[in-house]
Coordinates of C-alpha atoms and ligand atoms in Angstrom, one line a residue:
L16 CA 40.6 -7.4 -78.6
S17 CA 43.4 -8.2 -76.4
T18 CA 42.7 -11.2 -74.0
R19 CA 42.9 -9.1 -71.0
A20 CA 40.6 -6.6 -72.3
S21 CA 38.0 -9.2 -73.7
D22 CA 38.2 -10.9 -69.8
I23 CA 37.6 -7.9 -67.9
L24 CA 34.4 -7.2 -70.4
S25 CA 33.3 -10.6 -70.5
G26 CA 33.7 -11.1 -66.3
L27 CA 31.2 -7.9 -66.6
G28 CA 28.5 -9.4 -69.1
I29 CA 29.4 -6.7 -71.7
N30 CA 29.3 -8.2 -75.1
V31 CA 31.7 -6.7 -77.4
A32 CA 29.9 -6.6 -80.7
D33 CA 31.0 -3.9 -83.5
E34 CA 28.9 -1.5 -81.9
I35 CA 27.6 -1.2 -78.3
P36 CA 24.1 0.3 -77.7
G37 CA 25.0 3.3 -75.1
V38 CA 21.4 4.7 -74.0
Y39 CA 19.3 2.9 -71.5
D40 CA 15.7 4.2 -70.3
G41 CA 14.1 0.7 -69.4
Q42 CA 15.6 -0.8 -72.6
W43 CA 19.0 -0.3 -74.2
R44 CA 19.4 1.2 -77.7
G45 CA 20.9 4.0 -79.6
S46 CA 21.0 5.3 -83.0
G47 CA 23.1 8.7 -82.5
E48 CA 26.9 9.1 -83.3
L49 CA 29.7 6.5 -82.6
I50 CA 32.0 7.3 -79.9
T51 CA 34.9 5.2 -79.3
S52 CA 36.4 3.7 -76.0
V53 CA 40.3 3.7 -76.5
C54 CA 42.5 2.4 -73.7
P55 CA 45.0 5.0 -72.7
T56 CA 47.8 2.2 -71.9
T57 CA 48.1 1.0 -75.3
G58 CA 45.9 2.8 -77.6
E59 CA 43.9 -0.2 -78.3
V60 CA 40.2 0.5 -79.4
L61 CA 38.1 -1.0 -76.8
A62 CA 34.6 -0.4 -78.0
R63 CA 32.6 1.7 -80.2
V64 CA 29.4 2.7 -78.5
R65 CA 26.2 4.4 -80.2
T66 CA 25.3 7.6 -78.2
A67 CA 21.9 8.8 -78.6
S68 CA 19.7 10.5 -81.4
P69 CA 18.8 13.9 -80.2
A70 CA 15.0 12.3 -80.6
E71 CA 16.3 9.8 -78.3
V72 CA 17.6 12.0 -75.9
Q73 CA 14.0 13.2 -75.6
E74 CA 12.4 9.8 -75.3
A75 CA 14.9 9.2 -72.5
L76 CA 14.2 12.4 -70.8
A77 CA 10.4 11.2 -71.1
R78 CA 10.7 7.7 -69.8
T79 CA 12.7 9.3 -67.2
R80 CA 10.1 11.6 -65.7
E81 CA 7.5 9.0 -65.9
A82 CA 9.5 6.9 -63.8
Y83 CA 9.9 9.4 -61.4
V84 CA 6.2 9.7 -61.1
T85 CA 5.8 6.3 -60.2
F86 CA 9.0 5.9 -58.0
R87 CA 8.0 9.0 -55.9
N88 CA 5.8 7.0 -54.0
V89 CA 7.6 4.3 -53.3
P90 CA 8.5 4.6 -49.5
A91 CA 11.7 5.6 -48.6
P92 CA 13.0 2.4 -46.8
K93 CA 12.0 0.4 -49.3
R94 CA 13.9 2.4 -51.9
G95 CA 16.8 1.8 -49.2
E96 CA 16.3 -1.8 -49.7
I97 CA 16.5 -1.4 -53.6
L98 CA 20.1 0.3 -52.7
R99 CA 21.1 -2.6 -50.9
Q100 CA 20.6 -5.0 -53.3
I101 CA 22.4 -2.6 -55.6
R102 CA 25.3 -2.3 -53.1
E103 CA 25.7 -6.6 -52.9
A104 CA 25.4 -6.4 -57.2
L105 CA 28.2 -3.7 -57.4
A106 CA 30.6 -5.4 -54.5
A107 CA 29.9 -8.7 -56.2
K108 CA 31.5 -7.8 -59.4
R109 CA 34.0 -4.6 -57.8
D110 CA 37.2 -6.5 -58.9
Y111 CA 36.1 -6.7 -62.5
L112 CA 34.2 -3.1 -62.2
G113 CA 37.3 -1.6 -60.5
A114 CA 39.6 -3.3 -63.4
L115 CA 37.4 -1.9 -66.0
V116 CA 38.0 1.6 -64.8
S117 CA 41.7 1.1 -64.9
L118 CA 41.6 -0.1 -68.4
E119 CA 39.5 2.4 -69.8
M120 CA 40.6 5.6 -67.8
G121 CA 44.1 4.5 -67.0
K122 CA 44.3 4.9 -63.0
I123 CA 46.3 2.0 -61.3
R124 CA 44.0 -1.3 -60.4
T125 CA 43.9 -0.5 -56.3
E126 CA 42.1 2.9 -57.4
G127 CA 39.9 1.5 -60.1
V128 CA 38.9 -0.9 -57.3
G129 CA 38.6 1.8 -54.8
E130 CA 36.6 3.9 -56.7
V131 CA 34.0 0.9 -56.9
Q132 CA 34.3 0.4 -53.3
E133 CA 33.3 4.2 -52.9
F134 CA 29.8 3.3 -54.8
V135 CA 29.5 0.6 -52.4
D136 CA 30.3 2.7 -49.4
I137 CA 27.7 5.7 -50.4
C138 CA 25.0 2.8 -51.0
D139 CA 25.6 1.7 -47.4
Y140 CA 25.3 5.5 -46.4
A141 CA 22.1 6.1 -48.4
V142 CA 20.4 2.8 -46.9
G143 CA 20.8 4.2 -43.7
L144 CA 19.7 7.7 -44.7
S145 CA 16.3 6.1 -46.6
R146 CA 15.3 6.1 -42.8
M147 CA 16.5 9.5 -41.4
M148 CA 15.3 11.9 -44.5
N149 CA 13.7 13.8 -41.7
G150 CA 11.7 16.9 -41.9
R151 CA 11.2 19.0 -38.8
V152 CA 8.4 20.5 -36.4
V153 CA 8.8 24.1 -36.2
A154 CA 7.0 26.1 -33.0
S155 CA 4.3 28.2 -34.6
E156 CA 3.3 32.0 -33.0
R157 CA -0.4 31.3 -33.6
P158 CA -2.4 28.9 -31.5
G159 CA -3.9 25.9 -32.5
H160 CA -1.0 26.1 -35.3
S161 CA 1.7 23.6 -36.5
I162 CA 4.4 24.3 -38.8
L163 CA 6.2 21.3 -40.6
E164 CA 9.4 21.6 -42.8
V165 CA 9.0 18.6 -45.2
P166 CA 11.1 16.9 -48.0
N167 CA 9.7 15.3 -50.7
P168 CA 11.2 14.0 -54.1
L169 CA 12.5 16.8 -56.0
G170 CA 12.1 15.0 -59.6
V171 CA 14.6 14.5 -62.7
V172 CA 18.2 14.5 -61.6
A173 CA 20.9 15.0 -64.5
V174 CA 24.4 13.7 -63.7
L175 CA 26.8 14.7 -65.8
S176 CA 30.3 13.4 -65.2
A177 CA 34.1 13.7 -65.5
F178 CA 36.4 11.3 -67.0
N179 CA 38.4 10.7 -64.1
F180 CA 36.1 9.5 -61.4
P181 CA 33.9 7.3 -64.1
V182 CA 32.2 5.2 -61.3
A183 CA 32.1 6.9 -57.8
V184 CA 30.8 10.2 -59.0
Y185 CA 27.6 9.1 -60.6
G186 CA 27.6 6.5 -57.3
W187 CA 27.3 9.4 -54.9
N188 CA 24.9 11.0 -57.2
L189 CA 22.7 7.8 -57.7
A190 CA 22.7 6.5 -54.0
L191 CA 21.4 10.0 -52.5
S192 CA 19.1 10.7 -55.6
L193 CA 17.4 7.4 -55.5
A194 CA 17.0 7.5 -51.5
A195 CA 15.3 10.7 -52.1
G196 CA 12.9 9.7 -54.7
N197 CA 14.2 10.8 -57.7
A198 CA 15.0 9.4 -61.0
T199 CA 18.4 10.2 -62.5
I200 CA 19.6 10.4 -66.1
W201 CA 23.7 9.9 -66.7
K202 CA 25.7 11.5 -68.9
P203 CA 28.9 10.0 -68.3
S204 CA 32.4 11.4 -70.0
P205 CA 32.3 10.3 -73.9
T206 CA 35.6 9.1 -73.2
T207 CA 34.6 6.2 -70.5
P208 CA 31.4 5.0 -71.9
L209 CA 32.1 1.3 -71.0
C210 CA 32.2 2.1 -67.2
A211 CA 29.0 3.7 -67.3
I212 CA 27.6 0.9 -69.6
A213 CA 29.0 -1.7 -67.5
V214 CA 27.4 0.0 -63.8
T215 CA 24.0 0.8 -65.6
Q216 CA 23.8 -2.9 -66.5
I217 CA 24.1 -3.9 -62.8
I218 CA 21.7 -1.6 -61.5
S219 CA 19.2 -2.1 -64.1
K220 CA 19.1 -5.9 -63.3
V221 CA 18.2 -4.8 -59.7
L222 CA 15.7 -2.2 -60.7
Q223 CA 13.8 -4.9 -63.3
E224 CA 14.1 -7.9 -60.1
N225 CA 12.3 -5.3 -57.8
G226 CA 9.4 -4.3 -60.6
I227 CA 11.0 -0.4 -60.8
P228 CA 10.7 1.2 -63.9
G229 CA 14.5 1.2 -65.6
A230 CA 14.5 4.8 -66.5
V231 CA 14.6 5.3 -62.7
A232 CA 18.2 5.3 -63.6
S233 CA 18.5 6.1 -67.3
L234 CA 21.9 6.3 -69.1
I235 CA 22.6 8.8 -72.5
A236 CA 26.2 8.1 -73.8
G237 CA 27.0 11.2 -75.6
D238 CA 29.4 14.4 -76.0
K239 CA 28.4 18.1 -75.7
D240 CA 25.0 18.1 -77.8
V241 CA 23.7 15.5 -75.4
G242 CA 25.0 17.4 -72.2
E243 CA 23.3 20.8 -73.5
T244 CA 19.9 19.2 -74.2
L245 CA 19.9 17.6 -70.5
V246 CA 21.3 21.2 -69.1
T247 CA 18.4 23.2 -70.8
S248 CA 15.7 21.0 -70.3
S249 CA 12.9 22.2 -68.2
D250 CA 12.1 18.3 -67.4
V251 CA 15.3 18.4 -65.6
E252 CA 15.2 19.8 -61.6
L253 CA 18.6 19.3 -60.9
V254 CA 21.8 19.2 -62.9
S255 CA 24.5 17.7 -60.7
F256 CA 27.7 18.5 -63.1
T257 CA 31.3 17.3 -62.3
G258 CA 33.9 18.7 -65.1
S259 CA 36.2 21.6 -65.8
E260 CA 35.7 24.9 -65.2
R261 CA 35.1 26.1 -68.2
V262 CA 32.1 24.1 -68.8
G263 CA 30.7 24.3 -65.6
R264 CA 30.7 28.2 -66.4
I265 CA 28.5 27.0 -68.9
V266 CA 26.4 24.7 -67.5
G267 CA 25.8 26.8 -64.4
E268 CA 24.9 29.8 -66.6
A269 CA 22.5 27.8 -68.5
V270 CA 20.5 26.1 -65.7
A271 CA 20.5 29.5 -63.6
S272 CA 18.9 31.1 -66.7
R273 CA 15.8 28.6 -66.6
F274 CA 15.9 29.0 -62.4
G275 CA 16.8 25.2 -62.2
K276 CA 19.3 23.8 -59.6
T277 CA 22.7 23.0 -59.8
I278 CA 25.4 21.0 -58.4
L279 CA 29.2 22.0 -59.5
E280 CA 31.9 19.9 -59.1
L281 CA 34.6 21.6 -60.8
G282 CA 38.3 22.4 -60.9
G283 CA 40.9 22.1 -58.3
N284 CA 43.7 23.5 -57.6
N285 CA 45.1 22.3 -54.4
A286 CA 48.2 22.9 -52.0
S287 CA 49.9 21.5 -49.4
I288 CA 51.9 23.5 -47.0
I289 CA 55.0 22.2 -45.1
M290 CA 55.8 23.6 -41.7
P291 CA 59.1 23.1 -39.9
D292 CA 57.7 20.8 -37.7
A293 CA 55.9 18.8 -39.7
D294 CA 56.6 14.7 -39.9
L295 CA 58.5 14.6 -43.1
S296 CA 58.1 11.1 -42.9
L297 CA 54.4 11.5 -43.6
A298 CA 54.5 14.7 -45.4
V299 CA 56.7 13.1 -48.3
P300 CA 55.2 9.9 -49.3
A301 CA 51.8 12.1 -48.8
V302 CA 52.9 14.7 -51.1
F303 CA 54.3 11.8 -53.7
F304 CA 50.7 10.4 -53.7
G305 CA 49.0 13.6 -53.9
A306 CA 50.9 14.8 -56.9
V307 CA 51.8 11.6 -58.6
G308 CA 49.0 9.4 -57.8
T309 CA 46.1 9.0 -60.8
A310 CA 48.8 11.0 -62.5
G311 CA 47.8 13.8 -61.1
Q312 CA 44.1 13.3 -62.7
R313 CA 42.3 13.8 -59.6
C314 CA 40.3 17.0 -59.0
T315 CA 42.2 16.9 -55.5
S316 CA 46.0 16.1 -57.0
T317 CA 48.4 18.2 -55.3
R318 CA 49.6 20.8 -57.8
R319 CA 51.2 23.2 -55.5
L320 CA 53.6 22.7 -52.7
Y321 CA 54.6 26.1 -50.2
L322 CA 57.7 24.6 -48.2
H323 CA 59.1 26.4 -45.1
K324 CA 62.7 27.6 -45.9
D325 CA 63.7 25.7 -42.8
V326 CA 62.9 22.3 -44.4
A327 CA 62.7 23.0 -48.2
E328 CA 65.9 21.2 -49.2
Q329 CA 65.4 18.5 -47.4
F330 CA 61.8 18.0 -48.4
L331 CA 62.9 18.1 -51.9
D332 CA 65.7 15.9 -51.9
R333 CA 63.2 13.4 -50.0
L334 CA 60.5 13.9 -52.6
K335 CA 63.0 13.4 -55.3
G336 CA 64.0 10.2 -54.5
F337 CA 60.5 9.2 -54.5
Y338 CA 60.1 10.4 -57.6
S339 CA 63.0 8.9 -59.4
S340 CA 61.9 5.5 -58.1
V341 CA 58.3 5.9 -59.0
R342 CA 57.0 2.6 -60.8
T343 CA 55.4 3.3 -64.1
G344 CA 53.6 1.4 -66.7
D345 CA 50.7 -0.6 -67.2
P346 CA 48.1 0.4 -64.6
L347 CA 46.7 -2.9 -64.2
A348 CA 49.9 -4.6 -63.5
K349 CA 50.2 -5.1 -59.5
E350 CA 53.5 -3.3 -59.0
T351 CA 52.5 -0.1 -61.2
L352 CA 52.1 3.2 -59.3
L353 CA 52.0 5.5 -62.0
G354 CA 49.6 5.1 -65.3
P355 CA 49.0 6.8 -68.4
L356 CA 47.0 10.2 -68.9
H357 CA 43.9 9.7 -70.2
T358 CA 44.1 11.0 -73.9
G359 CA 46.5 12.3 -76.1
S360 CA 45.0 15.9 -75.9
A361 CA 45.8 15.9 -72.0
V362 CA 49.4 14.8 -73.1
R363 CA 49.7 17.8 -75.4
T364 CA 48.3 20.2 -72.3
Y365 CA 51.1 18.8 -70.1
E366 CA 53.7 19.8 -72.9
Q367 CA 52.4 23.3 -73.1
A368 CA 52.2 23.7 -69.9
I369 CA 56.1 22.4 -69.3
E370 CA 56.7 24.7 -72.3
K371 CA 55.3 27.8 -70.2
L372 CA 57.2 27.1 -67.2
R373 CA 60.7 26.9 -69.2
S374 CA 59.5 29.8 -71.0
Q375 CA 59.3 31.8 -67.6
N376 CA 62.6 30.3 -66.6
A377 CA 61.1 27.7 -64.0
N378 CA 63.5 25.0 -62.6
I379 CA 62.7 21.9 -63.5
I380 CA 63.9 19.8 -61.2
T381 CA 62.7 16.4 -62.2
G382 CA 60.5 15.2 -65.1
G383 CA 59.3 17.6 -67.7
K384 CA 58.8 15.1 -71.2
R385 CA 57.0 12.1 -72.4
Y386 CA 58.6 8.5 -71.4
Q387 CA 61.1 7.3 -73.8
R388 CA 60.7 3.7 -73.2
Q389 CA 59.6 1.3 -75.8
D390 CA 57.4 -0.7 -73.7
I391 CA 54.9 2.0 -72.9
S392 CA 55.4 3.8 -76.2
G393 CA 51.8 3.2 -77.3
G394 CA 50.1 5.2 -74.5
N395 CA 50.1 8.2 -72.9
F396 CA 52.7 8.6 -70.1
V397 CA 54.8 11.4 -69.3
E398 CA 57.1 12.1 -66.6
P399 CA 56.0 13.3 -63.3
T400 CA 57.3 16.7 -62.8
I401 CA 58.6 18.9 -60.0
S402 CA 59.0 22.8 -61.2
I403 CA 60.2 25.7 -59.1
P404 CA 59.2 28.6 -60.7
T405 CA 60.6 31.8 -60.8
S406 CA 57.7 34.0 -59.9
T407 CA 55.6 33.1 -56.5
N408 CA 52.5 35.4 -57.5
P409 CA 49.5 33.1 -57.3
K410 CA 48.0 35.4 -59.9
N411 CA 50.6 34.3 -62.7
D412 CA 48.9 31.6 -64.7
I413 CA 51.5 29.4 -63.7
W414 CA 50.0 29.3 -60.2
S415 CA 46.2 29.8 -61.2
T416 CA 45.4 27.7 -63.7
E417 CA 44.4 23.7 -63.0
I418 CA 46.8 21.5 -65.3
F419 CA 45.1 17.7 -65.2
A420 CA 48.7 16.3 -65.4
P421 CA 51.6 15.0 -62.7
I422 CA 52.9 18.8 -62.5
L423 CA 54.0 19.9 -59.4
N424 CA 54.9 23.9 -58.5
V425 CA 57.0 24.4 -55.5
A426 CA 57.6 27.7 -53.7
I427 CA 59.1 28.8 -50.6
F428 CA 57.9 30.6 -47.7
D429 CA 58.7 32.3 -44.1
E430 CA 55.8 32.7 -42.4
L431 CA 52.4 30.6 -42.4
E432 CA 50.4 33.7 -43.1
Q433 CA 52.2 34.2 -46.4
A434 CA 51.4 30.4 -47.5
I435 CA 47.9 31.0 -46.3
D436 CA 47.7 34.1 -48.4
W437 CA 49.2 31.7 -51.6
N438 CA 46.8 29.1 -50.7
N439 CA 43.9 31.3 -51.0
Q440 CA 44.8 33.3 -53.7
V441 CA 43.7 31.4 -56.7
P442 CA 40.4 30.9 -57.8
Q443 CA 39.6 27.5 -57.1
G444 CA 38.9 26.2 -53.7
L445 CA 38.7 22.4 -53.6
S446 CA 41.3 20.8 -51.4
S447 CA 44.2 21.9 -49.0
S448 CA 46.5 20.7 -46.6
L449 CA 48.6 21.5 -43.8
W450 CA 51.5 19.5 -42.2
T451 CA 52.0 20.5 -38.6
R452 CA 52.2 19.3 -35.1
D453 CA 51.7 22.9 -33.4
V454 CA 48.4 23.2 -32.4
R455 CA 48.3 26.9 -33.1
N456 CA 49.3 26.5 -36.7
V457 CA 46.0 23.7 -37.2
G458 CA 43.8 26.5 -35.3
K459 CA 45.0 29.3 -37.4
W460 CA 44.6 27.0 -41.0
I461 CA 40.9 25.9 -39.9
G462 CA 39.8 29.3 -38.8
P463 CA 38.2 32.3 -40.3
S464 CA 42.0 33.8 -41.5
G465 CA 42.5 30.2 -42.5
S466 CA 42.3 28.0 -46.0
D467 CA 39.0 29.1 -48.1
A468 CA 38.9 25.8 -49.5
G469 CA 35.8 23.2 -49.2
I470 CA 38.3 20.6 -47.8
V471 CA 40.9 22.0 -45.5
N472 CA 43.0 18.9 -43.9
V473 CA 45.8 18.6 -41.4
N474 CA 48.7 16.0 -41.7
V475 CA 46.7 14.6 -44.3
G476 CA 47.2 14.8 -47.9
T477 CA 44.7 17.0 -50.3
S478 CA 43.6 13.8 -52.1
G479 CA 41.9 10.8 -50.8
A480 CA 38.5 11.9 -49.3
E481 CA 35.7 9.5 -47.5
I482 CA 32.2 9.3 -48.4
G483 CA 30.9 10.6 -44.8
A484 CA 31.5 14.3 -45.0
A485 CA 30.1 16.6 -47.5
F486 CA 32.8 16.6 -50.7
G487 CA 33.3 20.0 -52.8
G488 CA 35.1 22.9 -53.0
N489 CA 34.1 26.9 -52.9
K490 CA 34.8 29.7 -55.2
S491 CA 35.4 28.7 -59.1
T492 CA 35.5 25.0 -58.0
G493 CA 31.5 25.8 -57.8
W494 CA 30.4 25.6 -54.2
G495 CA 28.8 22.0 -54.9
R496 CA 28.4 19.5 -51.7
E497 CA 28.2 15.9 -52.5
S498 CA 28.1 12.5 -50.9
G499 CA 27.9 12.8 -47.3
G500 CA 26.7 15.4 -44.3
D501 CA 24.0 17.5 -45.5
A502 CA 24.5 16.9 -49.3
W503 CA 21.3 14.8 -49.5
K504 CA 19.0 17.9 -48.7
Q505 CA 19.7 19.5 -52.1
Y506 CA 17.9 16.2 -53.5
V507 CA 14.9 16.9 -52.1
R508 CA 12.0 19.6 -52.6
W509 CA 11.6 21.2 -49.1
S510 CA 8.3 22.6 -48.2
A511 CA 7.0 24.8 -45.2
C512 CA 3.6 23.7 -44.3
T513 CA 1.3 25.6 -41.6
I514 CA -1.5 23.6 -40.5
N515 CA -4.1 25.3 -38.8
F516 CA -6.4 22.7 -36.1
S517 CA -8.0 25.5 -34.3
D518 CA -11.4 27.1 -34.6
A519 CA -9.6 30.1 -35.5
A520 CA -7.9 31.8 -38.4
P521 CA -5.3 34.4 -37.2
L522 CA -2.8 36.0 -39.5
A523 CA 1.0 36.2 -38.6
Q524 CA 2.8 39.1 -36.6
G525 CA -1.0 39.9 -35.5
V526 CA -2.1 41.3 -38.7
S527 CA -5.7 42.4 -38.4
F528 CA -7.4 42.2 -41.8
S529 CA -11.2 42.2 -40.6
S530 CA -14.1 44.0 -42.4
Ligands
NAD622 P1 34.9 18.5 -69.0 O1 34.5 19.8 -68.4 O2 35.6 18.6 -70.2 O3 33.6 17.2 -69.2 C1 32.4 17.4 -68.3 C2 31.4 16.9 -68.9 O4 31.0 17.8 -69.5 C3 31.2 15.5 -69.8 O5 30.8 14.6 -69.4 C4 31.4 16.3 -70.9 O6 31.2 15.3 -72.3 C5 30.1 17.3 -70.4 N1 30.0 18.8 -71.2 C6 31.0 19.4 -72.3 N2 30.4 20.4 -73.0 C7 29.4 20.3 -72.5 C8 28.2 21.4 -72.4 N3 28.6 22.4 -73.2 N4 27.1 21.2 -71.9 C9 27.0 20.3 -70.6 N5 27.8 19.1 -70.6 C10 29.0 19.6 -71.5 O7 35.7 17.5 -67.7 P2 37.1 16.5 -67.6 O8 38.3 16.9 -68.9 O9 36.0 15.4 -68.4 O10 37.1 16.4 -66.4 C11 38.1 16.8 -65.9 C12 37.8 18.3 -65.0 O11 36.7 18.2 -64.0 C13 39.1 18.6 -64.6 O12 38.7 20.2 -64.5 C14 38.5 18.3 -62.8 O13 39.2 18.9 -61.7 C15 37.1 18.2 -62.5 N6 36.5 17.4 -61.4 C16 36.3 17.6 -60.7 C17 35.6 17.0 -59.3 C18 35.2 17.9 -58.2 O14 34.4 17.0 -57.5 N7 35.4 19.1 -57.8 C19 35.6 15.9 -59.3 C20 36.0 15.3 -60.8 C21 36.7 15.9 -61.8

């Protein structure tokens, strides 16, 4: 193992043996297939991880349910105190964990550290929430009656996560789920098992110190088969799935067919709209970060850019300037802004998308191929690309499909209504951003005839959300909401409890049923 990789792993107490156990449900084990963690920057094999055998998945599920049965009776503020300790433990390892995200996933170091910070933030939020997950008292129409709406813990929550946020997405779910009194079972992406193992080691230690069963936060490394078992299990009350639309459709249908609950956080296809009165000194760098940051591998990455005709030329000139000076290289190096794609297959997807653009006579004004530089030839590095397709039809594949790579398609419009229509005409509805100083445009954009996405920003790019608001998208992005806002309400079981404290038993709506 390279020195930098072993420094990061040993900083997190991960012992890189020949094989690392990838299953935790109170104890570490794993006797299923091996998965390999590969560094996207160098191609170095970081570790081989033992996944769960089918029997071990069942055992982990059983242990997780047992843990829930104990944990649901722990008072919510006490659960909050455990989250506070988890928050402290994560913060103490923030830099190492952030570096591991960068090493294993490929995003730049500050984004890796930022991802851990997001987990820390949601823990803070959930600590407060643990004293505020209130039900309510509803006025009854019957004398001497009271109606309560009562939230109780829900059960077992399976968290199935994507490669691109190997820490934060789990954090959003774990923090709310744990505050709500549930047990979680996490199946991370098969290509980022080390992040999941490191996080679970930190959390399990805190649980152990508090005498809480480790299976309150279980982990099962694995791929599709493990995912399918969790999704179809009637022992899982809620499946929180983050990933592609393709897999989300399978998961959504499977869980619905057994009347389970889902939170679906699927693909995005996000647009920025630039009005003639936009402050370009803010808008251009924001679009650059949105499209090129994380090498275009955020669900909220900017993939479509709609430019008003009066500013189009100037905007593109300035944007090209940023693209030509982007510092590409090792994501762990301080100066780097653009790291690799996560896998070789993502590079192929990028190349196929470029080929398709060319076949439809798109004007590729910058980028369009793999980097040819010798120093980064071991990694999955591709040039960030700006293209102007000939078609502006949002139903065209070029516009309607999420390509998880740094490709930005541009079209030019005359009227805001046209751009909003294009914004809304794709299947996905995650994030959107309008750049203007005119309050009339803002009103239109956030109102009934405005953007139909779950995230509707003004003078803020499409990517980079905070934890305070509920995060998620509409339409084929899955309608899920996570993190802040009212998202916690999905992690509890609601009961309407009518209590009669009178000496009569009247029926509702004055119904008479006496013999
Ligand atoms: P993916 O769909 O390939 O995989 C996601 C997870 O599903 C993985 O853990 C995978 O092992 C598992 N899986 C695969 N087949 C399964 C099956 N049949 N049953 C159950 N589980 C199965 O996604 P990915 O490539 O890891 O991530 C990229 C995608 O995730 C992009 O589309 C991106 O937009 C999306 N994403 C969305 C959000 C959001 O909040 N909306 C956030 C991050 C990523």
